[in-house]
Amino acid sequence: MPKKFNRFVLPLFLAMVFLALPFFLEGTTWGFLVRILGVMGLYGILALGLNLVLGYVGLLDLGFMAFYAIGAYTTAVLSLRGWNFWFCLPASALMAMGVRTVLGAPVLRLRGDYLAVVTLGFGEITRITLNNWDSLTRGPQGISLLSAAVPPLRFFGYSLYTNTHFFYLIFAFLAMAWLVCRRLDRSRIGRAWIAIREDETAARSMGIHVARLKNVAFTISAGFAGVAGALFARWENFVTPESFTFWESALLVAMVVLGGMGSLPGVLLGVAMIVGLPEFLRADLFSRWGGGQMVNARYLIFGALLVGAALFRPEGVWPRSRRKD
Amino acid sequence: MKLLSATGITKRFGGLTALDSVDLSLNAGEIVSVIGPNGAGKTTLFNVLTGFYSVDAGAITFSGERIDDLPVHRITKRGIARTFQNIRLFGSMTALENVMVGRHCRTRSELAAALFRTPAFYREEREIAHSSLEHLKSVGLGDQAQTPARHLSYGDQRRLEIARALATEPRLLLLDEPNAGMNSQESGVLMETLLRIRREGVTLLLIEHAMRVVMGVSDRVVVLEDGRKIAEGTPAEVQINSQVIEAYLGVPAGSDA
C-alpha cells in the first residue's frame, strides 16, 4: 500500500496542488510566480528535449536554442500571415525537426568535443541569420504579434492570452513531453540510445545502427524545441534574436547535467533550480534578508550552489535510478 | 559444412601489415582457437571478421554470402557476435539491461510502437525481458540481474559479455580472451560453458593465451605470428610444430636457422 501511495497517489496530489497554484497566486503580490512557473515549464520542455541527445545518447549539444528559435520564428512568421496557432505549432515542430535532420546527417559523424563545437557554431549561425534576414525576420527589431492581422489564440472557443492561460497550456505540453520521454526511455530505442552513450563500439556490435539512432534522437529533440518555441512566440507575442543566445544553450546544458543526465525528474529539478533560483532569490521576501543585499548577491549564491552540486552530486541532484521492472 | 571462409585477408595500418593474406575457414559446430604472441594480429582478425575494420585485400564469406563490405550492425544481424579483450559493457545499465540491448537486432519495435504502446510492443518487451533473463541464467548470473554492470566482479563481467553476445542469437561467436583474469576454478566453468554453447549449435572462434583452455576445448588451433598464419591443426599437432615452438620460445642456442 505505501508503495502504491508513493508511486501514484502522492504524485497525483502534488500535481493537483501545483495545477491549482494560479488560482491562489493570481491577483496577489505573488502573481509574478505564475509567469516564472510558465517560463520554467518552457525550459522544462526544452530540457527534456535536450536530455534525449545529451542525457541518453551522450551527445554534447551547445546550440540547442537554435531550434527553439526556429520554432518561435516559424510561428511568428506564419501568425503574421494569418495562420491559426494550432497549425503554427506542428509547423514549428516540423520545421525544427527538418532543419535538424539535414544538419544531423553530416554533423553526427563527429564525436565529443567536435560535435559540441559544430552545434555551438550552428546556434550562432542561426541567431546571426535571424538578426540579418530583414525581409523575413525584421532583423534585430524582432517580430511583434500584437497586430490586428494576427488571429487570437483560441482553444475550443476560449481565447488564451493571460499568464495563467499559458501556464496551463505550457504544462499540458510539458506533460506530453514527459510522457513521450518516459515511453521512449522504456523501450528498445531508449535502451539502444543509452547503450550508445555507454559504449558506442559495443553498441555497434550488438547490431545497433548507431548513425541512424543518433539521428532519430537528434531529430525528435528538435521537435520538443520547436513546440516550446511556438508556445513562447504566442505567449510573449514578440520574438527577437536576442532571446536565443549561446548563454541560453549553455544554461540548458547546465540544467540537464545538474539535475541528472538521463533522469527525467532530475532534468526538471535542474530546470527548477537554474531558472527558478535566481528569480526566487530576487523575490520580495528573500530580498529583505541581509539588509536588502540578497538581490545583488543572488548570482553569487546561485553560483555557489552550482559548484556545490557539481562537487557533492557529480551524477546530478536526482540521478537516473536503476529501475526494477 | 563451411560456415565461414576467409581467404587472403590482408589488413595494413600505414606501413604495418597487421594481417598478411591470412586464410581461415570454420566448419559449423567447430571450436577453433587463434593463438600467437602479442601483436600477431589476433584481435585485428576479429575486428576484420566483425566489420570493425575493412579489409585491404581478400574476401570473407559467411554461410555462402560475402560479408566483408557490410557494416558492423549488419554483420551482427547475419549472425556473428563477439566479446572484447578489454571488456566493453554498458556500465551504468543493469546486467539484465545489458543483455536486453543484445536483443536489439532480433526485435523490431520502432518509435511509433514505443510511443503508442501497441500490443505488439508489450508482447515484444515481454519476450525481450524473458529471453534476456534466460541468457543471464545460462551463464550463472540469474541472481545478479539488477546489479549495474560496472559493480559486477571481473569474472562476472566476462560472463555477462558472453550472455549479451548470445542474446544476438549468433551462429558464430568470437570470444577475445574469455579466460583472462579467471582463476582455475572459474576457467573450468568457462570451458563447460563453451562446450554447452557449442552443443546449442553455435560455432566458436577463440583468442586465448591459456593453453589449458585452448588444448582442452579446441577442435583446431590456428597460429598467427606477425600477421601471417604459421600453423594450423589439431591441438596435438600444433604443440609439436617446430615453427610454433620457435615463435613462442625462440630458436635453440647454437642453431643457425
PDB file of C-alpha atoms in Angstrom, chain B residues 16-127:
ATOM      1  CA  LEU B  16      52.486  -2.052 -40.774  1.00  0.00           C
ATOM      2  CA  THR B  17      50.896  -5.151 -42.239  1.00  0.00           C
ATOM      3  CA  ALA B  18      48.782  -6.440 -39.369  1.00  0.00           C
ATOM      4  CA  LEU B  19      47.350  -9.322 -41.381  1.00  0.00           C
ATOM      5  CA  ASP B  20      49.170 -10.718 -44.396  1.00  0.00           C
ATOM      6  CA  SER B  21      46.919 -12.848 -46.632  1.00  0.00           C
ATOM      7  CA  VAL B  22      45.527 -14.981 -43.873  1.00  0.00           C
ATOM      8  CA  ASP B  23      43.188 -17.839 -44.747  1.00  0.00           C
ATOM      9  CA  LEU B  24      40.721 -19.109 -42.218  1.00  0.00           C
ATOM     10  CA  SER B  25      37.827 -21.456 -42.580  1.00  0.00           C
ATOM     11  CA  LEU B  26      35.401 -22.656 -39.957  1.00  0.00           C
ATOM     12  CA  ASN B  27      33.039 -25.583 -40.149  1.00  0.00           C
ATOM     13  CA  ALA B  28      29.672 -25.330 -38.456  1.00  0.00           C
ATOM     14  CA  GLY B  29      29.844 -26.627 -34.890  1.00  0.00           C
ATOM     15  CA  GLU B  30      33.611 -26.333 -34.511  1.00  0.00           C
ATOM     16  CA  ILE B  31      35.575 -24.713 -31.729  1.00  0.00           C
ATOM     17  CA  VAL B  32      38.693 -23.117 -33.177  1.00  0.00           C
ATOM     18  CA  SER B  33      41.303 -21.174 -31.237  1.00  0.00           C
ATOM     19  CA  VAL B  34      43.595 -18.494 -32.578  1.00  0.00           C
ATOM     20  CA  ILE B  35      46.873 -18.274 -30.704  1.00  0.00           C
ATOM     21  CA  GLY B  36      50.059 -16.356 -31.215  1.00  0.00           C
ATOM     22  CA  PRO B  37      52.422 -13.940 -29.491  1.00  0.00           C
ATOM     23  CA  ASN B  38      51.303 -10.410 -28.638  1.00  0.00           C
ATOM     24  CA  GLY B  39      50.954  -8.269 -31.735  1.00  0.00           C
ATOM     25  CA  ALA B  40      50.468 -11.279 -34.015  1.00  0.00           C
ATOM     26  CA  GLY B  41      47.201  -9.847 -35.380  1.00  0.00           C
ATOM     27  CA  LYS B  42      44.649 -11.936 -33.500  1.00  0.00           C
ATOM     28  CA  THR B  43      42.394  -9.097 -32.395  1.00  0.00           C
ATOM     29  CA  THR B  44      42.820  -7.425 -35.793  1.00  0.00           C
ATOM     30  CA  LEU B  45      41.477 -10.629 -37.325  1.00  0.00           C
ATOM     31  CA  PHE B  46      38.423 -10.392 -35.056  1.00  0.00           C
ATOM     32  CA  ASN B  47      37.897  -6.758 -35.981  1.00  0.00           C
ATOM     33  CA  VAL B  48      38.057  -7.631 -39.664  1.00  0.00           C
ATOM     34  CA  LEU B  49      35.638 -10.559 -39.366  1.00  0.00           C
ATOM     35  CA  THR B  50      33.080  -8.444 -37.462  1.00  0.00           C
ATOM     36  CA  GLY B  51      33.320  -5.472 -39.812  1.00  0.00           C
ATOM     37  CA  PHE B  52      35.062  -3.036 -37.473  1.00  0.00           C
ATOM     38  CA  TYR B  53      37.952  -2.885 -39.941  1.00  0.00           C
ATOM     39  CA  SER B  54      37.596  -3.103 -43.688  1.00  0.00           C
ATOM     40  CA  VAL B  55      39.974  -5.466 -45.453  1.00  0.00           C
ATOM     41  CA  ASP B  56      42.648  -4.190 -47.833  1.00  0.00           C
ATOM     42  CA  ALA B  57      42.557  -7.454 -49.766  1.00  0.00           C
ATOM     43  CA  GLY B  58      40.794 -10.760 -49.528  1.00  0.00           C
ATOM     44  CA  ALA B  59      37.226 -11.950 -49.131  1.00  0.00           C
ATOM     45  CA  ILE B  60      35.097 -13.141 -46.233  1.00  0.00           C
ATOM     46  CA  THR B  61      32.143 -15.408 -46.868  1.00  0.00           C
ATOM     47  CA  PHE B  62      29.688 -16.264 -44.106  1.00  0.00           C
ATOM     48  CA  SER B  63      27.249 -19.095 -44.804  1.00  0.00           C
ATOM     49  CA  GLY B  64      27.608 -18.548 -48.511  1.00  0.00           C
ATOM     50  CA  GLU B  65      27.383 -14.758 -48.639  1.00  0.00           C
ATOM     51  CA  ARG B  66      30.076 -12.113 -48.864  1.00  0.00           C
ATOM     52  CA  ILE B  67      30.189 -10.016 -45.688  1.00  0.00           C
ATOM     53  CA  ASP B  68      33.472  -8.116 -45.997  1.00  0.00           C
ATOM     54  CA  ASP B  69      31.795  -4.927 -47.202  1.00  0.00           C
ATOM     55  CA  LEU B  70      28.953  -4.903 -44.656  1.00  0.00           C
ATOM     56  CA  PRO B  71      28.794  -2.516 -41.676  1.00  0.00           C
ATOM     57  CA  VAL B  72      29.149  -3.941 -38.168  1.00  0.00           C
ATOM     58  CA  HIS B  73      25.452  -3.947 -37.279  1.00  0.00           C
ATOM     59  CA  ARG B  74      24.515  -5.850 -40.439  1.00  0.00           C
ATOM     60  CA  ILE B  75      27.149  -8.496 -39.760  1.00  0.00           C
ATOM     61  CA  THR B  76      25.757  -8.948 -36.244  1.00  0.00           C
ATOM     62  CA  LYS B  77      22.339  -9.381 -37.759  1.00  0.00           C
ATOM     63  CA  ARG B  78      23.713 -12.051 -40.126  1.00  0.00           C
ATOM     64  CA  GLY B  79      24.789 -13.993 -37.047  1.00  0.00           C
ATOM     65  CA  ILE B  80      28.309 -13.128 -35.925  1.00  0.00           C
ATOM     66  CA  ALA B  81      28.681 -11.905 -32.334  1.00  0.00           C
ATOM     67  CA  ARG B  82      31.773 -11.092 -30.339  1.00  0.00           C
ATOM     68  CA  THR B  83      33.180 -10.180 -26.957  1.00  0.00           C
ATOM     69  CA  PHE B  84      36.008  -7.752 -26.361  1.00  0.00           C
ATOM     70  CA  GLN B  85      39.501  -8.258 -24.976  1.00  0.00           C
ATOM     71  CA  ASN B  86      39.136  -5.326 -22.583  1.00  0.00           C
ATOM     72  CA  ILE B  87      35.541  -5.834 -21.502  1.00  0.00           C
ATOM     73  CA  ARG B  88      33.094  -3.392 -23.050  1.00  0.00           C
ATOM     74  CA  LEU B  89      29.859  -3.453 -21.104  1.00  0.00           C
ATOM     75  CA  PHE B  90      27.233  -0.732 -20.745  1.00  0.00           C
ATOM     76  CA  GLY B  91      28.478   0.177 -17.265  1.00  0.00           C
ATOM     77  CA  SER B  92      25.534   2.064 -15.806  1.00  0.00           C
ATOM     78  CA  MET B  93      22.937  -0.370 -17.106  1.00  0.00           C
ATOM     79  CA  THR B  94      21.971  -3.426 -15.090  1.00  0.00           C
ATOM     80  CA  ALA B  95      23.195  -6.863 -16.089  1.00  0.00           C
ATOM     81  CA  LEU B  96      19.718  -7.633 -17.413  1.00  0.00           C
ATOM     82  CA  GLU B  97      19.537  -4.428 -19.453  1.00  0.00           C
ATOM     83  CA  ASN B  98      22.926  -5.216 -20.985  1.00  0.00           C
ATOM     84  CA  VAL B  99      21.554  -8.492 -22.285  1.00  0.00           C
ATOM     85  CA  MET B 100      18.323  -6.783 -23.374  1.00  0.00           C
ATOM     86  CA  VAL B 101      20.397  -4.489 -25.601  1.00  0.00           C
ATOM     87  CA  GLY B 102      21.731  -7.654 -27.194  1.00  0.00           C
ATOM     88  CA  ARG B 103      18.172  -8.472 -28.284  1.00  0.00           C
ATOM     89  CA  HIS B 104      18.088  -5.247 -30.314  1.00  0.00           C
ATOM     90  CA  CYS B 105      18.960  -6.820 -33.628  1.00  0.00           C
ATOM     91  CA  ARG B 106      16.395  -9.622 -33.241  1.00  0.00           C
ATOM     92  CA  THR B 107      13.484  -7.322 -32.348  1.00  0.00           C
ATOM     93  CA  ARG B 108      11.768  -4.583 -34.277  1.00  0.00           C
ATOM     94  CA  SER B 109       9.644  -2.175 -32.225  1.00  0.00           C
ATOM     95  CA  GLU B 110      10.259   1.284 -33.615  1.00  0.00           C
ATOM     96  CA  LEU B 111       9.364   4.759 -32.397  1.00  0.00           C
ATOM     97  CA  ALA B 112       5.660   4.625 -33.120  1.00  0.00           C
ATOM     98  CA  ALA B 113       5.229   1.314 -31.324  1.00  0.00           C
ATOM     99  CA  ALA B 114       7.074   2.663 -28.282  1.00  0.00           C
ATOM    100  CA  LEU B 115       5.096   5.932 -28.222  1.00  0.00           C
ATOM    101  CA  PHE B 116       1.661   4.384 -28.664  1.00  0.00           C
ATOM    102  CA  ARG B 117       2.411   1.249 -26.650  1.00  0.00           C
ATOM    103  CA  THR B 118       0.828  -1.132 -29.113  1.00  0.00           C
ATOM    104  CA  PRO B 119       0.009  -4.702 -28.046  1.00  0.00           C
ATOM    105  CA  ALA B 120       2.865  -5.858 -30.263  1.00  0.00           C
ATOM    106  CA  PHE B 121       5.195  -3.578 -28.305  1.00  0.00           C
ATOM    107  CA  TYR B 122       4.215  -5.122 -24.970  1.00  0.00           C
ATOM    108  CA  ARG B 123       4.486  -8.629 -26.372  1.00  0.00           C
ATOM    109  CA  GLU B 124       7.960  -7.919 -27.687  1.00  0.00           C
ATOM    110  CA  GLU B 125       9.112  -6.239 -24.460  1.00  0.00           C
ATOM    111  CA  ARG B 126       7.989  -9.280 -22.505  1.00  0.00           C
ATOM    112  CA  GLU B 127       9.826 -11.559 -24.899  1.00  0.00           C
TER     113      GLU B 127
END
